[in-house]
Short mmCIF file of C-alpha atoms and ligand atoms in Angstrom, two decimals:
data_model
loop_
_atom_site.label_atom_id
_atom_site.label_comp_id
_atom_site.label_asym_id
_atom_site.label_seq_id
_atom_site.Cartn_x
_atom_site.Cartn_y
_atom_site.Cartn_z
CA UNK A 1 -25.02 -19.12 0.93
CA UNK A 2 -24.60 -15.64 -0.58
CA UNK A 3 -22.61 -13.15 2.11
CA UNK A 4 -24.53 -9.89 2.84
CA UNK A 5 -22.96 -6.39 2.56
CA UNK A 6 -22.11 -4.29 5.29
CA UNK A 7 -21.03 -0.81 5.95
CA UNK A 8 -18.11 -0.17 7.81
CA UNK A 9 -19.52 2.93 9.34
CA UNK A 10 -22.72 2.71 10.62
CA UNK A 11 -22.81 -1.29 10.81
CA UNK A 12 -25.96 -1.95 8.35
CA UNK A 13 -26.28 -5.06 5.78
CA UNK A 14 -27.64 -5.48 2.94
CA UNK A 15 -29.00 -8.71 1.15
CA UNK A 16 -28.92 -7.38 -2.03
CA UNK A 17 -25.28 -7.94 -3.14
CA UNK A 18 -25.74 -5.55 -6.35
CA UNK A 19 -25.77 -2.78 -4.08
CA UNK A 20 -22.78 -0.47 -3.52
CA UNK A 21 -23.77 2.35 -1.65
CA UNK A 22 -24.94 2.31 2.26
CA UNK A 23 -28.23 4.54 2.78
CA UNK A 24 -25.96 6.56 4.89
CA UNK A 25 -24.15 7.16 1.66
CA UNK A 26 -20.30 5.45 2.45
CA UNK A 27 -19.81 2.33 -0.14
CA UNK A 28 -20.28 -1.19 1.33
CA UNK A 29 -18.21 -4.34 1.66
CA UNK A 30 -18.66 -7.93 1.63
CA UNK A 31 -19.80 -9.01 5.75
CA UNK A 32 -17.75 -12.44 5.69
CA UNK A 33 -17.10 -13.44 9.10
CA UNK A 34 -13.09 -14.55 9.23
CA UNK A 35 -13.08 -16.31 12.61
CA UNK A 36 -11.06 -18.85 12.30
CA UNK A 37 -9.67 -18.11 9.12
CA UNK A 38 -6.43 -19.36 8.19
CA UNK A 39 -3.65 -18.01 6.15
CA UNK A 40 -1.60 -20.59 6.39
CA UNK A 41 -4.27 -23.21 5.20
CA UNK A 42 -3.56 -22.58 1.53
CA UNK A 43 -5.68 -25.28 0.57
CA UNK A 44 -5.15 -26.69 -3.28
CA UNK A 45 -6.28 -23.29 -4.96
CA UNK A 46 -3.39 -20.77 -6.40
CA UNK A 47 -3.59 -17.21 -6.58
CA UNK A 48 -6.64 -15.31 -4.89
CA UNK A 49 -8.18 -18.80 -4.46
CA UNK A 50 -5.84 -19.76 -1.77
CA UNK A 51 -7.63 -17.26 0.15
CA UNK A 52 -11.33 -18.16 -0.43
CA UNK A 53 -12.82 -18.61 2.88
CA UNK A 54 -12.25 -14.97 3.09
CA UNK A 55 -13.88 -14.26 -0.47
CA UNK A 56 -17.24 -14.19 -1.94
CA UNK A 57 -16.89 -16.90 -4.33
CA UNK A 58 -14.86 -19.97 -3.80
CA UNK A 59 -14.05 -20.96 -7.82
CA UNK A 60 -12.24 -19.32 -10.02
CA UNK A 61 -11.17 -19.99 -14.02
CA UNK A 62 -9.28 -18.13 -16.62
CA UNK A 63 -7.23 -15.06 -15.75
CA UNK A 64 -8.82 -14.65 -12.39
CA UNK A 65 -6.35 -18.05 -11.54
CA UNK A 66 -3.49 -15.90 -12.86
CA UNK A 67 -3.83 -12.66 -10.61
CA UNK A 68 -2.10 -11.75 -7.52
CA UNK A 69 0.55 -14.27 -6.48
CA UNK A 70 2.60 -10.92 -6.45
CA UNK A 71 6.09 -11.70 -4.97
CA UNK A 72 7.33 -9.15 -1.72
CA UNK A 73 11.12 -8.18 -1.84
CA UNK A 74 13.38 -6.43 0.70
CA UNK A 75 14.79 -4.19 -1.21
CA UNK A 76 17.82 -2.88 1.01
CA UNK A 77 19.11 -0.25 -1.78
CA UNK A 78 16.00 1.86 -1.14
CA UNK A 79 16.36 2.61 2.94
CA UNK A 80 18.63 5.08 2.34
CA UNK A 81 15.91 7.09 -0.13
CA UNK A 82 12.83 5.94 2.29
CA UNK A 83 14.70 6.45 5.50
CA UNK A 84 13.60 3.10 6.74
CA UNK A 85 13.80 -0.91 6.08
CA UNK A 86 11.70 -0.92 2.71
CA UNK A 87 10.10 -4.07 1.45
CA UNK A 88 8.39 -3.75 -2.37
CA UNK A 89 5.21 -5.52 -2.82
CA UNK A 90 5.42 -5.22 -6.71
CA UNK A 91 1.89 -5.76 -8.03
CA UNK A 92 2.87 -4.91 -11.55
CA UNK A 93 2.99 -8.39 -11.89
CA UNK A 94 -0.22 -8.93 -12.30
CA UNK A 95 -1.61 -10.23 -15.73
CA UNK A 96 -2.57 -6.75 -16.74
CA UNK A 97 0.46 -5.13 -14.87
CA UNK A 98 -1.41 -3.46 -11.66
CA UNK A 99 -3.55 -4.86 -8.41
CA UNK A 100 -6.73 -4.25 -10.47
CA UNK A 101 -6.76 -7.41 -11.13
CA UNK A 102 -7.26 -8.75 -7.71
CA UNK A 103 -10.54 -7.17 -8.22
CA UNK A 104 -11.64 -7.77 -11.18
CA UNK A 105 -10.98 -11.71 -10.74
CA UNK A 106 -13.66 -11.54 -7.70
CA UNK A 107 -16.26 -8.72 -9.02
CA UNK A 108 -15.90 -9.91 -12.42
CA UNK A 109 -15.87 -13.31 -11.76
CA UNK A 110 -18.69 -12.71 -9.48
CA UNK A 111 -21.18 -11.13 -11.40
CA UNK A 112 -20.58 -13.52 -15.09
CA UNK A 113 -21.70 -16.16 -12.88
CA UNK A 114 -24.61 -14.79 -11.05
CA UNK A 115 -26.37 -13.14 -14.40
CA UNK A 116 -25.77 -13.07 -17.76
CA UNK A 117 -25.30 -9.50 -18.18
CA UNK A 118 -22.45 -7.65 -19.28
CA UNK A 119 -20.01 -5.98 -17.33
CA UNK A 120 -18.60 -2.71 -17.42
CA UNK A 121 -16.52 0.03 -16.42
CA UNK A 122 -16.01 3.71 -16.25
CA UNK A 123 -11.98 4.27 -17.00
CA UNK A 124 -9.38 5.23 -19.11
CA UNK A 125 -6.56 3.17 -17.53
CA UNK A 126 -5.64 0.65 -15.45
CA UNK A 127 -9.03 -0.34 -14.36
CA UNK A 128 -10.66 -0.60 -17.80
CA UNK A 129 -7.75 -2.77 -19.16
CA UNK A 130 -8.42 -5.08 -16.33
CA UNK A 131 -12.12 -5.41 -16.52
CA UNK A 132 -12.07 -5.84 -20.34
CA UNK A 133 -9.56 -8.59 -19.99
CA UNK A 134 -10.73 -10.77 -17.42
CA UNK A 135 -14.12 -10.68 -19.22
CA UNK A 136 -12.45 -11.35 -22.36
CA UNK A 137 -11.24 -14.65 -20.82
CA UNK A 138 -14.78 -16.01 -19.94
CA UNK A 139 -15.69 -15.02 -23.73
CA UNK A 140 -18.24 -12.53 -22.47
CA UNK A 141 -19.33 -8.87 -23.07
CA UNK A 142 -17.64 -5.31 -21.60
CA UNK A 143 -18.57 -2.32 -22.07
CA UNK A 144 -16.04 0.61 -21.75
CA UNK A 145 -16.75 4.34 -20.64
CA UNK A 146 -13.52 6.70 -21.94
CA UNK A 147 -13.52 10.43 -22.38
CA UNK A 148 -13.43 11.46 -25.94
CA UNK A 149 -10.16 13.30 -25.76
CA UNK A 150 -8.40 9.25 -24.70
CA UNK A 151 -4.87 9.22 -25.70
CA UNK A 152 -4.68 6.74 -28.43
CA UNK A 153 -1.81 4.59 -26.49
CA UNK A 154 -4.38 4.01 -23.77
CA UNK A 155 -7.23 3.22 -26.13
CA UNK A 156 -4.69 0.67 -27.58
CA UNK A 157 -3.93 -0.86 -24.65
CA UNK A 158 -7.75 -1.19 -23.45
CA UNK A 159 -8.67 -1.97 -27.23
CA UNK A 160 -6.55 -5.08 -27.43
CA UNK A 161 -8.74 -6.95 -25.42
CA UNK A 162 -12.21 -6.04 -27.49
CA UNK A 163 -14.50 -4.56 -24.76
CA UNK A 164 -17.31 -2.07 -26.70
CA UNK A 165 -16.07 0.94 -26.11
CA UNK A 166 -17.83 4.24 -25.82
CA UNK A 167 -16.31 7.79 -25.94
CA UNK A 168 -18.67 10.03 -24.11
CA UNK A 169 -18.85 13.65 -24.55
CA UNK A 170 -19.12 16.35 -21.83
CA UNK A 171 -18.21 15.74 -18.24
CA UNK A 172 -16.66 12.40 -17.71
CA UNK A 173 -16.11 13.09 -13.92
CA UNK A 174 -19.59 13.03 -13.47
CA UNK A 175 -20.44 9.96 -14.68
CA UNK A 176 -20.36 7.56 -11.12
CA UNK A 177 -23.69 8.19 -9.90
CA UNK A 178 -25.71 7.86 -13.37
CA UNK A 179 -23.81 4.77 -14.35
CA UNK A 180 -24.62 2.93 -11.25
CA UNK A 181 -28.60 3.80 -12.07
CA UNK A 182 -27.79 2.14 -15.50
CA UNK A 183 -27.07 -1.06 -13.70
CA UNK A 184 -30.60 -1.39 -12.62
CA UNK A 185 -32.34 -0.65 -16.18
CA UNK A 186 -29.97 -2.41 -18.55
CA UNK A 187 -28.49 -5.86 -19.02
CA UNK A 188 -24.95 -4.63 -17.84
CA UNK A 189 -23.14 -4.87 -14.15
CA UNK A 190 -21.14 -1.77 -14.03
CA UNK A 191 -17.73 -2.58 -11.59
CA UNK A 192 -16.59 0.82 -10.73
CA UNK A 193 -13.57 1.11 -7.85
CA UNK A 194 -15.93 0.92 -4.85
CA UNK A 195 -17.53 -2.34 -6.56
CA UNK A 196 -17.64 -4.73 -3.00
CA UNK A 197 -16.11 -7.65 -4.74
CA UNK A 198 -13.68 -5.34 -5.67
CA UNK A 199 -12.72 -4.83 -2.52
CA UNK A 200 -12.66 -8.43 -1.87
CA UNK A 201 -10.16 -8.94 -3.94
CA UNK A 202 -8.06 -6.14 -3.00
CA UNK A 203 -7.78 -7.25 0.53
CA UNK A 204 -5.70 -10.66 -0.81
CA UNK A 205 -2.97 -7.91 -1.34
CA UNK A 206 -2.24 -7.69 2.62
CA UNK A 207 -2.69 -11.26 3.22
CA UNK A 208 -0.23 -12.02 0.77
CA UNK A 209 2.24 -9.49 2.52
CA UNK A 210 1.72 -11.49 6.19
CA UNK A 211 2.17 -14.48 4.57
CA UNK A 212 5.64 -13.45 2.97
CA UNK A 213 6.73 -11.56 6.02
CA UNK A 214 5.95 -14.20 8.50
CA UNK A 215 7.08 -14.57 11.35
CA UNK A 216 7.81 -10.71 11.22
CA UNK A 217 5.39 -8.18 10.39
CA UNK A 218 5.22 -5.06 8.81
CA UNK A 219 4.92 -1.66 10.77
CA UNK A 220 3.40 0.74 8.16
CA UNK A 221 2.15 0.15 4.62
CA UNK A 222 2.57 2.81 1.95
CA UNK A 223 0.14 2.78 -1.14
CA UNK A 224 -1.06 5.69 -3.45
CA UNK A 225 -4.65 6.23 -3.30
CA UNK A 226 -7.51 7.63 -5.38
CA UNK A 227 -10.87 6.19 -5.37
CA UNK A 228 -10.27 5.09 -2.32
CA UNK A 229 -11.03 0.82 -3.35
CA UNK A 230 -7.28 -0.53 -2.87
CA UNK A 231 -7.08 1.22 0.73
CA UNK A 232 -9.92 0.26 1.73
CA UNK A 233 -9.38 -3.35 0.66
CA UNK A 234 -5.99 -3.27 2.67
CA UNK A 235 -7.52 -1.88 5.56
CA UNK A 236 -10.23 -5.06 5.15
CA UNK A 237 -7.64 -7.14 4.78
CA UNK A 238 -6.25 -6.31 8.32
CA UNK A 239 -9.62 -6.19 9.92
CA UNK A 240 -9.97 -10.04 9.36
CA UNK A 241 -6.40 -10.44 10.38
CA UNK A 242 -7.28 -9.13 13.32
CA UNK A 243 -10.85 -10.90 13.85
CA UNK A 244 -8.39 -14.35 13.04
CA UNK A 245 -6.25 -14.03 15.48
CA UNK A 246 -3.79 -13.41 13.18
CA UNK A 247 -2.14 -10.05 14.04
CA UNK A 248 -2.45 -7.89 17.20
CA UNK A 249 -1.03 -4.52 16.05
CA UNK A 250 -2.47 -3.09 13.31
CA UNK A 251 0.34 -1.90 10.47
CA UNK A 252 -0.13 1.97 9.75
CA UNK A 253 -1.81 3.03 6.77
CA UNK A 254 0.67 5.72 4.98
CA UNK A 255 -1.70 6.73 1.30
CA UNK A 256 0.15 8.89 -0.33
CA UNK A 257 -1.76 11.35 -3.12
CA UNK A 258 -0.43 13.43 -5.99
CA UNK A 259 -0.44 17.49 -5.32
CA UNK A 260 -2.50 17.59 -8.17
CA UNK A 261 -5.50 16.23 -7.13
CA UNK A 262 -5.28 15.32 -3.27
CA UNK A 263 -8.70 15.57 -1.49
CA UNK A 264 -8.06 12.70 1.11
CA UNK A 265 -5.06 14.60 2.12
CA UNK A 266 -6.48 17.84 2.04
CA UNK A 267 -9.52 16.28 4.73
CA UNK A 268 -6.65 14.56 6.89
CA UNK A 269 -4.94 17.58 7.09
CA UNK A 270 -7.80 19.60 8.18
CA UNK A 271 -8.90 17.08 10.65
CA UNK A 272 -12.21 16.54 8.89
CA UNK A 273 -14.67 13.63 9.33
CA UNK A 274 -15.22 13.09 5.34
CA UNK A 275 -13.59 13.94 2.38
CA UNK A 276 -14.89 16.28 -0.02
CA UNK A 277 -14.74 16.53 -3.71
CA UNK A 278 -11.70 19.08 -5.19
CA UNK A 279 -13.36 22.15 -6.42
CA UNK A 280 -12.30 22.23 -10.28
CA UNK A 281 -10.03 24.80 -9.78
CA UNK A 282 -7.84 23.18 -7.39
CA UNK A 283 -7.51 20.33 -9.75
CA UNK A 284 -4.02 20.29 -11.23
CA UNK A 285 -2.50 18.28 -14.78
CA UNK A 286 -0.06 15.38 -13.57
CA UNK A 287 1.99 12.59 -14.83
CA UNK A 288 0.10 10.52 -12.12
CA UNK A 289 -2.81 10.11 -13.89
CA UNK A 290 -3.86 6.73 -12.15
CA UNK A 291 -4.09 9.30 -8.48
CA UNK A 292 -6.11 11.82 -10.18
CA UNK A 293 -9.70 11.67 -8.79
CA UNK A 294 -10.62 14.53 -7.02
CA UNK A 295 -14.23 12.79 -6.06
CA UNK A 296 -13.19 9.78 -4.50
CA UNK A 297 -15.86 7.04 -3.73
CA UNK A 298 -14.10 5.49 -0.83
CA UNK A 299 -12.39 8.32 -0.03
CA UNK A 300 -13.84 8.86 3.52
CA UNK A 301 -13.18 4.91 4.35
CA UNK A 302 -9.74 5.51 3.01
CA UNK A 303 -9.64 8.43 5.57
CA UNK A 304 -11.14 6.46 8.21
CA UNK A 305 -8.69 3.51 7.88
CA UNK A 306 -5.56 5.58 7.67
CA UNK A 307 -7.31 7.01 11.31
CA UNK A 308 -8.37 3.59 12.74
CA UNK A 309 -4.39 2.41 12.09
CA UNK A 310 -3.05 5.52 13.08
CA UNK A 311 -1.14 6.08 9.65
CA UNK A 312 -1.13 9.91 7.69
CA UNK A 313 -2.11 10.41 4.45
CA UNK A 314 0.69 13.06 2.55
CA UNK A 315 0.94 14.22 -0.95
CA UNK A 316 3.38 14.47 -3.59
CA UNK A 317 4.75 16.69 -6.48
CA UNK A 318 5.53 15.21 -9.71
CA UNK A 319 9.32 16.18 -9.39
CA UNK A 320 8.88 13.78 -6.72
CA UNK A 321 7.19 11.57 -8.13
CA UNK A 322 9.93 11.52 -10.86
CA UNK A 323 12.53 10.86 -8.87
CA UNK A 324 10.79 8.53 -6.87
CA UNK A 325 10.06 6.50 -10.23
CA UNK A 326 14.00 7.17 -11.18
CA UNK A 327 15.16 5.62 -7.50
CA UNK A 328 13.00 2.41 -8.03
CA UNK A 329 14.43 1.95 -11.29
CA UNK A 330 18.25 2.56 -10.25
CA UNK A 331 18.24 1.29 -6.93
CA UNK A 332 15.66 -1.91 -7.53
CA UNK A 333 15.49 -2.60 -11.03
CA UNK A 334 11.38 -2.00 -10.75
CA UNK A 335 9.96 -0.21 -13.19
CA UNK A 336 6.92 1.34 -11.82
CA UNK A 337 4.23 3.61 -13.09
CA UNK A 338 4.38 7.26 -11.92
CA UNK A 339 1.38 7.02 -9.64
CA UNK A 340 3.35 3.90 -8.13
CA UNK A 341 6.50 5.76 -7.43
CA UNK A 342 4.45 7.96 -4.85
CA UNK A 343 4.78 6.25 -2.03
CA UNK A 344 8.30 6.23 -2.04
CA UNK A 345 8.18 9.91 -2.41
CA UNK A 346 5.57 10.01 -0.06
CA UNK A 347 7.29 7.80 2.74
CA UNK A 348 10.53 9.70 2.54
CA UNK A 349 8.73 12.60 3.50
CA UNK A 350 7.02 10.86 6.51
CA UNK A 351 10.61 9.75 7.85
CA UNK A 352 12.02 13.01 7.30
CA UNK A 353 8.84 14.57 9.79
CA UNK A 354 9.71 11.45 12.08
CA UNK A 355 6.56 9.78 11.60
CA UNK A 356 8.34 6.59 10.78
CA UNK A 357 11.28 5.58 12.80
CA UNK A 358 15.05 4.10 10.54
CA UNK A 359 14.54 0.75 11.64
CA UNK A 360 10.56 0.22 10.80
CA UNK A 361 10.00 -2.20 8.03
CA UNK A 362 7.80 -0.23 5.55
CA UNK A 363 5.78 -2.13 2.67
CA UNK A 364 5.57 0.04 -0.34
CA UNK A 365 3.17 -1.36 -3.14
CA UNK A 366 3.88 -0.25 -6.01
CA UNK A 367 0.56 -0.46 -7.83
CA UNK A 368 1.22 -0.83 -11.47
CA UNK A 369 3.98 -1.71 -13.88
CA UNK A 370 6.05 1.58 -15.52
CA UNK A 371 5.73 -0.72 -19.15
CA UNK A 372 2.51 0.86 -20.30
CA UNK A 373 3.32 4.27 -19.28
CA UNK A 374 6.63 5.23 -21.14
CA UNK A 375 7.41 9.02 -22.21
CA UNK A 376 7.59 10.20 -18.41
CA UNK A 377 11.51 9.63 -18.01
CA UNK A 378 13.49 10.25 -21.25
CA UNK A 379 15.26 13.33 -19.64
CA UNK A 380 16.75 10.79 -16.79
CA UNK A 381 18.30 8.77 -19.48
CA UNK A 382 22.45 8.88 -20.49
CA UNK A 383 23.92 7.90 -23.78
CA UNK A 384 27.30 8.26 -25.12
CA UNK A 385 28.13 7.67 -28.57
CA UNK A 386 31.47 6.20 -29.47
CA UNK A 387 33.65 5.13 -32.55
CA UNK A 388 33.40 1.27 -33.25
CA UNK A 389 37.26 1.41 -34.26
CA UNK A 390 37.88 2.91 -30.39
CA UNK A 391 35.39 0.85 -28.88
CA UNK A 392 37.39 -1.23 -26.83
CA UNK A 393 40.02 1.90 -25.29
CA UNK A 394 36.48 3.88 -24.79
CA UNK A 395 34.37 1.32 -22.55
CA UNK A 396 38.24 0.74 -20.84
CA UNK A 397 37.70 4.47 -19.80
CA UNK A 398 34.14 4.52 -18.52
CA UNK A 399 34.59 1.73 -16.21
CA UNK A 400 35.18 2.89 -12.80
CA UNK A 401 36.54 -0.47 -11.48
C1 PLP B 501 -6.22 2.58 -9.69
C2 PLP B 501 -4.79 2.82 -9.34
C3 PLP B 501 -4.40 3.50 -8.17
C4 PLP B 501 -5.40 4.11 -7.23
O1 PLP B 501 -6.13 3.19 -6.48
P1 PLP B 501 -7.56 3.58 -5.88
O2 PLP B 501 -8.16 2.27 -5.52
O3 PLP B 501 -8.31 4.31 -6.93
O4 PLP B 501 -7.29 4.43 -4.68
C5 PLP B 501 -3.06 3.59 -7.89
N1 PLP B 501 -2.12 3.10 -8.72
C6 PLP B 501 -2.45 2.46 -9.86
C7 PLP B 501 -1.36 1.94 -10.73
C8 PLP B 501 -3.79 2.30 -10.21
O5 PLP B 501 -4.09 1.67 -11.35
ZN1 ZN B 502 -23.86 3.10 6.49
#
C-alpha cells in the first residue's frame, strides 16, 4: 500500500504522493503511522533499510544501501568550546560526504521505481552531487539546474557523476516554484529539499542518534539549517519516537543559520508565525554557502519544530564559523564544511545566554565533509621550514615534551 501525505500544520492528506505542497501552502510529509515501531528491531537490512517500517519504500539497491550508517562520537575536547557535553553526529560520512544522501536514497529510490522518468534537481552543491550520484547507480537519467556563474570545482564535483547539466541564465533563486510545474508536463521528477521522501530519509538521522545514545538521550540537537528539509526530517524523526513509545521528552531543536542569509532566525526572533523570504538587500556573500537560502521551503516547519521542542534558532558570522571549523579540526580531528561548523558556533553562543546548561549532552551534526570545500582555512595553517643537515637539533626544539 502506498502511504498518503500529510501536512503537519493543518492535518490534510494527500493520495497523490507526487505532491509537495499542502493547499494551505506548508510542504508535506509522508503520513506513516509508527505505532509500534521499533528501533531496536533492526531486522536484516543495513543502512536506512534497518529503519523501513518507518519509510516509504521497504527495498533498497546500489548507493542508497551505502548511506547513513553515520557513526555518533563523544567528543570530550569540544565542551570546553560548546560549553556543554558535545556528541558529533558526523554525517560527512556519507557516500557523497553530507546527510543528502539519506534523502536521496528514499526520494530517489522512490521515484526510479514508481516511473520511468528522470530525476532532477535544482543545486549547485551538496544536493546536486547527491541526486546525480545515486541516480547514476541505478544507470538512469538526472538532470541538473546550476547558475551560470558555477565555480568550476563544484561543476567538477557534480560533473563526475554525468547528470545533464543545465546552466540557466537570470534568476536562479527563483526557480522552485516553476520547476515543480515542470514535473507535471515533462518526463522528469524534480527532488528539490522539501521533496517528502526526502524528508523520509532525513528523519533516519535522529533514529540513528537514539540508537547510539541508548540508554541515555540527548537534551538538545544542533544542526545548520536552510531549506528547512534536514530540520524538519529531525523533528519527524522525533514525532514517531514519540508516537512509539520510544522517548518522552522531546530533545530541543537548536538550527543555527549564517548572518548572511538568516530568515528563520530573523522570524524566531521576531516572534513571527512564518518565515519570510530575505529581501535581496539583506542577503549577504558567505563562506557558508550550503546555509545560504534566504527563501526557505520548509522554513516555517523548521520554525515550528524548533517551537514545538522548545529549542532557538541563532545565527552566525563567518569569523565564527571559521573558528568553529578550526576547533573541530584541532580539537576532533573532523574536518567539516563551513556551513557544518555552525552549530558549534552557534551552540556556544546558546550556552553563553544560558539556554543550555554545562552538563546537557548536545548532538551537533555536522552536515557535510570539509574535503570538497578547501580554500576556506589556509590562513589557520603553520609551517616552519628547516635545514635537513639541522633537522634532528630543530624538531628536538619544537617539542614541548
Ligand atoms: C543542504 C545542507 C545544509 C542545509 O540543510 P537544509 O535542509 O537546506 O536546511 C546544511 N549543511 C550542508 C552540508 C548541506 O549540504
Ligand atoms: Zn496544510
Amino acid at each position: 500500500m502506498t502511504p498518503s501525505t500529510v501536512c503537519y500544520r493543518c492535518d490534510r492528506t494527500y493520495r497523490d504522493t507526487d505532491r509537495v505542497r499542502c493547499d494551505c501552502g506548508e510542504p508535506l510529509w509522508f503520513d506513516i503511522d509508527s505505532h509500534g515501531f521499533d528501533l531496536n528491531d533492526r531486522g536484516d537490512g543495513r543502512g536506512l533499510s534497518h529503519y523501513a517500517g518507518a519509510l516509504p519504500l521497504s527495498e533498497l539497491e546500489g548507493l542508497a544501501t551505502a548511506a547513513g550508517n553515520t557513526p555518533l562520537i563523544r567528543s570530550q575536547p569540544l565542551d570546553e568550546v560548546a560549553g556543554c557535553r558535545v556528541f558529533v553526529k558526523d554525517e560527512g560520512g556519507n557516500p557523497t560526504g553530507s546527510y543528502k544522501d539519506r534523502g536521496s536514497a528514499i526520494a530517489v529510490s522512490r521515484a526510479l521505481d514508481r516511473s520511468d522518468n528522470a530525476v532532477g534537481t535544482v543545486s549547485y552543491g551538496n544536493m546536486a552531487m547527491s541526486t546525480a550520484a545515486h541516480a547514476a547507480s541505478r544507470g538512469r537519467e538526472c538532470v541538473v539546474l546550476v547558475p551560470d556563474d558555477i565555480p568550476p570545482g563544484r561543476l567538477e564535483l557534480i560533473g563526475q557523476y554525468d547528470p545533464t547539466i543545465l546552466r540557466v541564465e537570470g534568476d536562479y533563486g527563483g526557480l522552485y516554484d516553476e520547476v515543480l510545474e515542470l514535473s507535471r508536463e515533462l518526463p522528469v521528477s524534480f527532488l528539490l529539499s522539501d521533496a517528502p521522501g526526502r524528508i523520509s530519509g532525513y528523519k533516519t538521522a535522529l533514529f540513528e542518534i537514539y540508537e547510539a545514545m541508548t540508554p541515555a538521550t540527548p537534551d538538545a540537537i544542533a544542526l545548520p539549517a536552510s531549506s528547512g528539509g534536514f530540520a524538519s526530517g529531525i523533528w519527524r524523526g522525533i514525532l514517531d519516537l514519540q508516537t512509539a513509545g520510544v522517548i518522552d521528552d522531546p530533545p530541543r531543536l537548536y538550527l543555527v543559520q549564517t548572518a548572511a542569509s538568516d530568515p528563520i532566525t530573523r522570524a524566531f526572533e521576531a516572534d513571527r508565525d512564518a518565515v519570510s523570504a530575505l529581501p535581496p538587500e539583506d542577503v549577504g556573500e558567505t563562506i557558508a554557502h550550503s546555509i545560504g537560502n534566504p527563501d526557505p521551503p520548509s522554513g516555517t516547519r523548521a520554525l515550528t519544530a524548533v517551537r514545538e521542542t522548545g529549542g532557538a534558532v541563532c545565527s552566525v558570522t563567518d569569523d565564527e564559523i571559521r573558528t568553529a571549523k578550526r576547533q573541530f579540526a584541532r580539537r576532533s580531528g573532523f574536518c567539516v564544511e563551513p556551513a557544518s561548523a555552525a552549530p558549534l558556533a552557534g551552540v556556544a553562543q546558546l550556552t553563553e545566554r544560558g539556554a543550555i546548561d554545562r552538563d546537557e549532552s548536545v548532538v551537533l551534526v555536522p552536515t557535510g565533509t570539509g574535503f570538497k570545500e578547501m580554500g576556506t582555512g589556509t590562513e589557520a595553517v603553520r609551517t616552519e621550514t628547516v635545514a635537513r643537515s639541522g633537522l634532528s637539533s630543530q624538531l628536538e626544539s619544537r617539542l614541548s615534551t
